[in-house]
XYZ file of C-alpha atoms in Angstrom:
365
model
C 39.058 13.427 24.809
C 39.826 13.854 21.098
C 39.161 10.169 20.528
C 35.838 10.521 22.363
C 34.633 13.243 19.989
C 36.385 11.998 16.880
C 33.237 10.346 15.530
C 31.311 13.639 15.669
C 33.611 15.051 13.027
C 32.832 12.218 10.637
C 29.262 13.288 9.814
C 28.809 14.244 6.170
C 26.041 16.335 4.634
C 24.122 13.319 3.276
C 24.013 11.667 6.688
C 22.762 14.871 8.291
C 20.074 15.197 5.606
C 18.909 11.645 6.304
C 18.832 12.272 10.046
C 16.599 15.287 9.376
C 14.379 13.078 7.181
C 14.255 10.512 9.984
C 13.130 13.222 12.411
C 10.535 14.386 9.870
C 9.099 10.865 9.614
C 8.863 10.691 13.409
C 7.142 14.107 13.438
C 4.600 13.003 10.833
C 3.951 9.808 12.774
C 3.408 11.507 16.142
C 2.065 14.960 15.323
C 0.082 14.190 12.171
C -0.673 10.528 13.026
C 0.295 9.453 9.509
C 0.819 5.673 9.567
C 2.570 6.008 12.966
C 3.118 2.271 13.430
C 5.373 2.285 10.375
C 6.736 5.809 9.964
C 7.938 6.078 13.565
C 10.181 2.967 13.514
C 11.258 3.819 9.967
C 12.249 7.325 11.049
C 14.102 6.107 14.123
C 15.879 3.418 12.117
C 16.940 6.064 9.600
C 18.609 8.038 12.391
C 20.451 4.975 13.692
C 21.913 3.863 10.339
C 23.166 7.353 9.509
C 25.394 7.714 12.541
C 29.012 7.410 11.357
C 30.441 3.946 12.098
C 27.075 2.803 13.445
C 27.178 -0.884 14.300
C 23.522 -1.153 13.193
C 24.581 -1.575 9.558
C 26.670 -4.619 10.386
C 24.722 -5.748 13.427
C 21.051 -6.067 14.376
C 19.429 -4.079 11.562
C 21.446 -5.911 8.933
C 20.523 -9.248 10.496
C 16.838 -8.290 10.560
C 17.082 -7.127 6.947
C 18.618 -10.403 5.786
C 16.161 -12.460 7.856
C 12.976 -10.567 7.027
C 13.264 -8.221 4.060
C 15.760 -9.806 1.691
C 13.786 -13.056 1.689
C 10.373 -11.239 1.759
C 9.373 -12.912 5.055
C 8.200 -9.746 6.848
C 5.926 -8.489 4.026
C 4.353 -11.924 3.654
C 3.749 -12.338 7.391
C 2.222 -8.859 7.445
C -0.149 -9.989 4.704
C -1.532 -12.636 7.085
C -2.453 -9.872 9.506
C -3.952 -7.711 6.759
C -5.983 -10.650 5.446
C -7.328 -11.301 8.943
C -8.484 -7.676 9.148
C -10.380 -7.670 5.852
C -14.090 -8.367 5.632
C -14.865 -9.382 2.046
C -18.599 -9.328 2.792
C -19.369 -6.076 0.880
C -17.468 -7.402 -2.133
C -19.189 -10.792 -2.015
C -22.618 -9.150 -1.971
C -21.698 -7.101 -5.048
C -18.937 -8.889 -7.028
C -18.950 -6.339 -9.852
C -17.048 -4.019 -7.496
C -13.988 -6.094 -8.380
C -13.900 -4.261 -11.728
C -13.140 -0.980 -9.990
C -10.225 -2.541 -8.126
C -8.770 -3.618 -11.459
C -9.332 -0.209 -13.095
C -7.545 1.576 -10.258
C -4.314 -0.312 -10.995
C -3.815 1.566 -14.270
C -1.334 3.884 -12.572
C 1.090 0.976 -12.154
C 1.413 0.379 -15.867
C 1.312 4.074 -16.767
C 4.151 4.724 -14.320
C 6.053 1.715 -15.672
C 6.079 3.369 -19.092
C 7.270 6.663 -17.594
C 9.895 5.118 -15.305
C 11.333 3.123 -18.209
C 12.527 6.402 -19.711
C 14.782 7.069 -16.709
C 15.647 3.700 -15.156
C 16.592 0.167 -16.267
C 13.595 -2.139 -16.754
C 14.030 -3.941 -13.425
C 14.120 -0.712 -11.439
C 11.316 0.821 -13.520
C 9.081 -2.170 -12.783
C 9.896 -1.949 -9.072
C 9.127 1.772 -9.018
C 5.859 1.285 -10.896
C 4.528 -1.049 -8.214
C 4.387 1.946 -5.845
C 1.095 2.496 -7.655
C -0.242 -0.640 -5.994
C -0.662 1.537 -2.889
C 0.366 -1.552 -0.959
C 3.562 -1.467 1.102
C 4.152 -5.232 1.449
C 3.621 -5.799 -2.286
C 5.991 -2.943 -3.132
C 8.702 -4.354 -0.872
C 8.224 -7.915 -2.116
C 8.372 -6.952 -5.797
C 11.363 -4.621 -5.404
C 13.299 -7.213 -3.417
C 12.464 -10.110 -5.722
C 13.524 -8.147 -8.786
C 16.700 -7.006 -7.036
C 16.051 -3.287 -7.426
C 18.719 -0.826 -6.290
C 16.058 1.464 -4.840
C 14.225 -0.663 -2.260
C 14.507 2.014 0.426
C 13.201 4.852 -1.731
C 10.389 2.667 -3.112
C 9.302 1.611 0.371
C 9.333 5.157 1.724
C 7.371 6.401 -1.297
C 4.788 3.605 -1.050
C 4.074 4.056 2.653
C 4.350 7.845 2.628
C 1.789 8.202 -0.138
C -0.486 5.676 1.576
C -0.370 7.948 4.598
C -1.039 10.966 2.354
C -4.142 9.443 0.715
C -6.422 11.987 2.512
C -4.425 14.773 0.849
C -3.780 13.239 -2.584
C -7.132 11.718 -3.510
C -9.806 14.396 -2.780
C -8.479 17.028 -5.244
C -8.199 14.413 -8.014
C -11.715 13.110 -7.338
C -13.196 16.610 -7.325
C -11.375 17.539 -10.524
C -12.825 14.556 -12.380
C -16.400 14.638 -11.064
C -19.256 17.109 -11.086
C -21.247 18.022 -7.992
C -24.207 16.181 -9.498
C -22.128 13.019 -9.765
C -20.822 13.356 -6.225
C -24.417 13.617 -4.986
C -25.461 10.286 -6.508
C -26.885 8.109 -3.748
C -26.198 4.401 -3.613
C -28.486 2.722 -1.066
C -26.826 -0.335 0.409
C -28.908 -3.488 0.273
C -27.957 -5.682 3.202
C -27.487 -9.220 1.977
C -26.352 -12.103 4.098
C -23.273 -13.972 2.953
C -23.186 -17.581 4.053
C -20.333 -18.854 6.153
C -19.583 -21.438 3.470
C -19.164 -18.673 0.867
C -16.876 -16.703 3.155
C -14.706 -19.789 3.720
C -14.600 -20.839 0.080
C -13.783 -17.339 -1.203
C -10.143 -17.122 0.011
C -9.503 -20.723 -1.072
C -10.906 -20.228 -4.575
C -9.195 -16.854 -5.053
C -5.842 -18.385 -4.055
C -6.207 -21.286 -6.488
C -7.428 -19.157 -9.412
C -4.947 -16.299 -9.014
C -1.999 -18.645 -8.389
C -2.893 -20.710 -11.454
C -3.096 -17.618 -13.676
C -0.223 -15.629 -12.125
C 2.040 -18.131 -10.312
C 4.455 -15.359 -9.321
C 1.700 -13.971 -7.072
C 1.123 -17.263 -5.245
C 2.910 -16.261 -2.052
C 1.426 -12.768 -1.927
C -2.165 -13.814 -2.559
C -1.757 -17.023 -0.562
C -0.641 -15.328 2.651
C -3.304 -12.629 2.277
C -6.070 -15.163 1.765
C -4.733 -17.460 4.504
C -5.123 -14.575 6.943
C -8.706 -14.098 5.754
C -9.417 -17.823 6.065
C -8.280 -17.700 9.697
C -10.797 -14.896 10.218
C -13.719 -16.586 8.494
C -13.323 -20.257 9.446
C -14.901 -19.672 12.852
C -12.701 -22.102 14.775
C -9.557 -19.987 15.120
C -10.854 -16.798 16.732
C -7.835 -16.466 19.018
C -5.425 -16.876 16.083
C -7.426 -14.370 14.054
C -7.210 -11.819 16.839
C -3.491 -12.499 17.249
C -2.889 -12.073 13.502
C -4.837 -8.802 13.404
C -3.188 -7.264 16.421
C -0.047 -8.890 17.825
C 1.408 -10.293 14.588
C 0.547 -7.289 12.421
C 1.884 -4.801 14.971
C 5.064 -6.747 15.694
C 5.918 -7.283 12.029
C 5.139 -3.636 11.253
C 7.653 -2.537 13.898
C 10.349 -4.855 12.552
C 9.503 -3.915 8.968
C 9.701 -0.198 9.614
C 12.999 -0.194 11.463
C 14.547 -2.755 9.099
C 13.648 -0.900 5.898
C 15.923 1.851 7.213
C 18.857 -0.413 6.316
C 18.501 0.981 2.776
C 18.084 4.581 3.906
C 21.676 5.620 4.399
C 22.730 8.994 3.042
C 24.982 7.415 0.452
C 22.126 5.377 -1.027
C 19.254 7.799 -0.535
C 20.358 11.403 -1.067
C 20.521 11.640 -4.846
C 18.461 12.830 -7.789
C 17.185 9.317 -8.484
C 15.387 9.261 -5.139
C 13.548 12.509 -5.836
C 12.566 11.154 -9.247
C 11.219 7.969 -7.649
C 9.154 10.002 -5.190
C 7.767 12.018 -8.093
C 6.910 8.915 -10.110
C 5.251 7.379 -7.065
C 3.017 10.434 -6.746
C 2.118 10.157 -10.426
C 1.208 6.494 -9.890
C -1.180 7.334 -7.044
C -2.826 10.151 -8.987
C -3.311 8.038 -12.125
C -4.643 5.120 -10.041
C -7.245 7.415 -8.506
C -8.139 8.911 -11.872
C -8.387 5.465 -13.472
C -10.923 4.254 -10.916
C -13.059 7.396 -11.141
C -13.026 7.532 -14.949
C -13.918 3.853 -15.186
C -16.938 4.450 -12.959
C -17.990 7.379 -15.149
C -17.623 5.160 -18.215
C -19.756 2.409 -16.669
C -22.442 4.974 -15.873
C -22.938 5.572 -19.596
C -24.578 2.149 -19.784
C -26.429 2.037 -16.466
C -29.903 3.230 -15.596
C -29.093 3.096 -11.900
C -26.013 5.298 -11.712
C -22.927 4.629 -9.610
C -21.338 7.414 -7.609
C -18.014 7.672 -9.486
C -16.166 8.608 -6.323
C -16.198 4.965 -5.204
C -13.929 4.125 -8.152
C -11.116 6.005 -6.401
C -11.268 3.499 -3.533
C -9.966 0.826 -5.899
C -6.409 1.553 -4.829
C -5.078 -0.832 -2.212
C -4.672 1.705 0.606
C -7.047 -0.181 2.909
C -9.109 1.113 4.647
C -7.982 4.741 4.267
C -9.199 5.208 0.702
C -12.617 3.700 1.399
C -13.102 6.013 4.369
C -11.997 9.086 2.398
C -14.612 8.437 -0.296
C -17.275 7.911 2.378
C -16.363 11.202 4.095
C -16.423 13.057 0.780
C -19.893 11.675 0.111
C -21.122 12.833 3.524
C -19.618 16.284 2.973
C -21.622 16.673 -0.244
C -24.778 15.134 1.236
C -25.010 14.227 4.960
C -27.506 11.470 4.072
C -25.324 9.806 1.433
C -23.665 6.756 2.993
C -21.084 5.265 0.622
C -18.979 3.393 3.178
C -20.011 -0.178 2.368
C -19.680 0.409 -1.371
C -16.319 2.152 -1.067
C -14.944 -0.491 1.317
C -16.103 -3.207 -1.094
C -14.142 -1.504 -3.868
C -11.207 -0.976 -1.494
C -10.842 -4.665 -0.619
C -11.113 -5.561 -4.304
C -8.179 -3.209 -4.839
C -6.203 -5.205 -2.273
C -6.620 -8.342 -4.387
C -6.062 -6.495 -7.673
C -2.807 -4.930 -6.447
C -1.402 -8.343 -5.526
C -2.344 -9.678 -8.955
C -0.716 -6.648 -10.599
C 2.424 -7.265 -8.533
C 2.426 -10.897 -9.685
C 2.084 -9.824 -13.314
C 5.051 -7.470 -12.934
C 7.112 -10.244 -11.323
C 6.076 -12.770 -13.957
C 7.143 -10.477 -16.771
C 10.347 -9.023 -15.363
C 11.799 -11.686 -13.023
C 13.491 -13.575 -15.881
C 14.981 -10.510 -17.547
């Protein structure tokens, strides 16, 4: 009987803390519906790997980690699904929206400067990419650079993506006046030819890969998913990528990331600091997009609602929807959805480019 219960006495405080965190992630996924497809498997995986002598760390979860996370396969496959979900139509009808996606990446480089004061350059760069508001990019960059904080970075990236409805509105309101939030932006419906929709992912892949070769895989898989969607001859594959592939990879990704969420690796001051820096990155990203829109308005006769600048982060489509809802709250007749989604998808591209720039600069250090 003593042998049967011997393992119960081997729990340490850090493992118990992580089990509580795992339960909290499951609670947020189920009760609050915050990114449930990811937080639920991540929370359950966290519980499994923090059981003393758990065979998960040397068995299935380790094998999945080596097969899908360590070599970046899972994040890249997930990008195919994300690309298949994205409609670049609003962006193609108004290409200048791409500028807002670029402006909203400022938090990455601001956080890089801050993180460099506390962490080695490689880890600081990996932490900064949390500001991309893009889970797969965060995982890919952190793994490629060999960061010691992959688990904390992943949790921060996805947690803050789920918390976008809480984080962004106060920042947007702080930086805008009611008059600015009431600016209407009528959407002019313009048809985008099928040829343009097909050529867009091909051209973007070539251009971005030529300029930032370290982003070739990230942008390539994202745009390949979009090409499947737009080509018109692979509807069944497009549907599979959007639903079956994306859901399956998300499950594997969530439970496998937990490999790095053991008490020994996770419960320390560094982790809390990373979570704090990640929050800073999201706030500065949001502020950067809004302030850029306000700056542009200085030169425009037809003003832009600066709230759409906040949608330039890569949290697709949550950020675009948040801006739209805020516009409707201020004025029930102000429909910003197409504009904010256009900015949001531009942020998806911009975040991948930013991740490639980080990799290009730091991978040889």
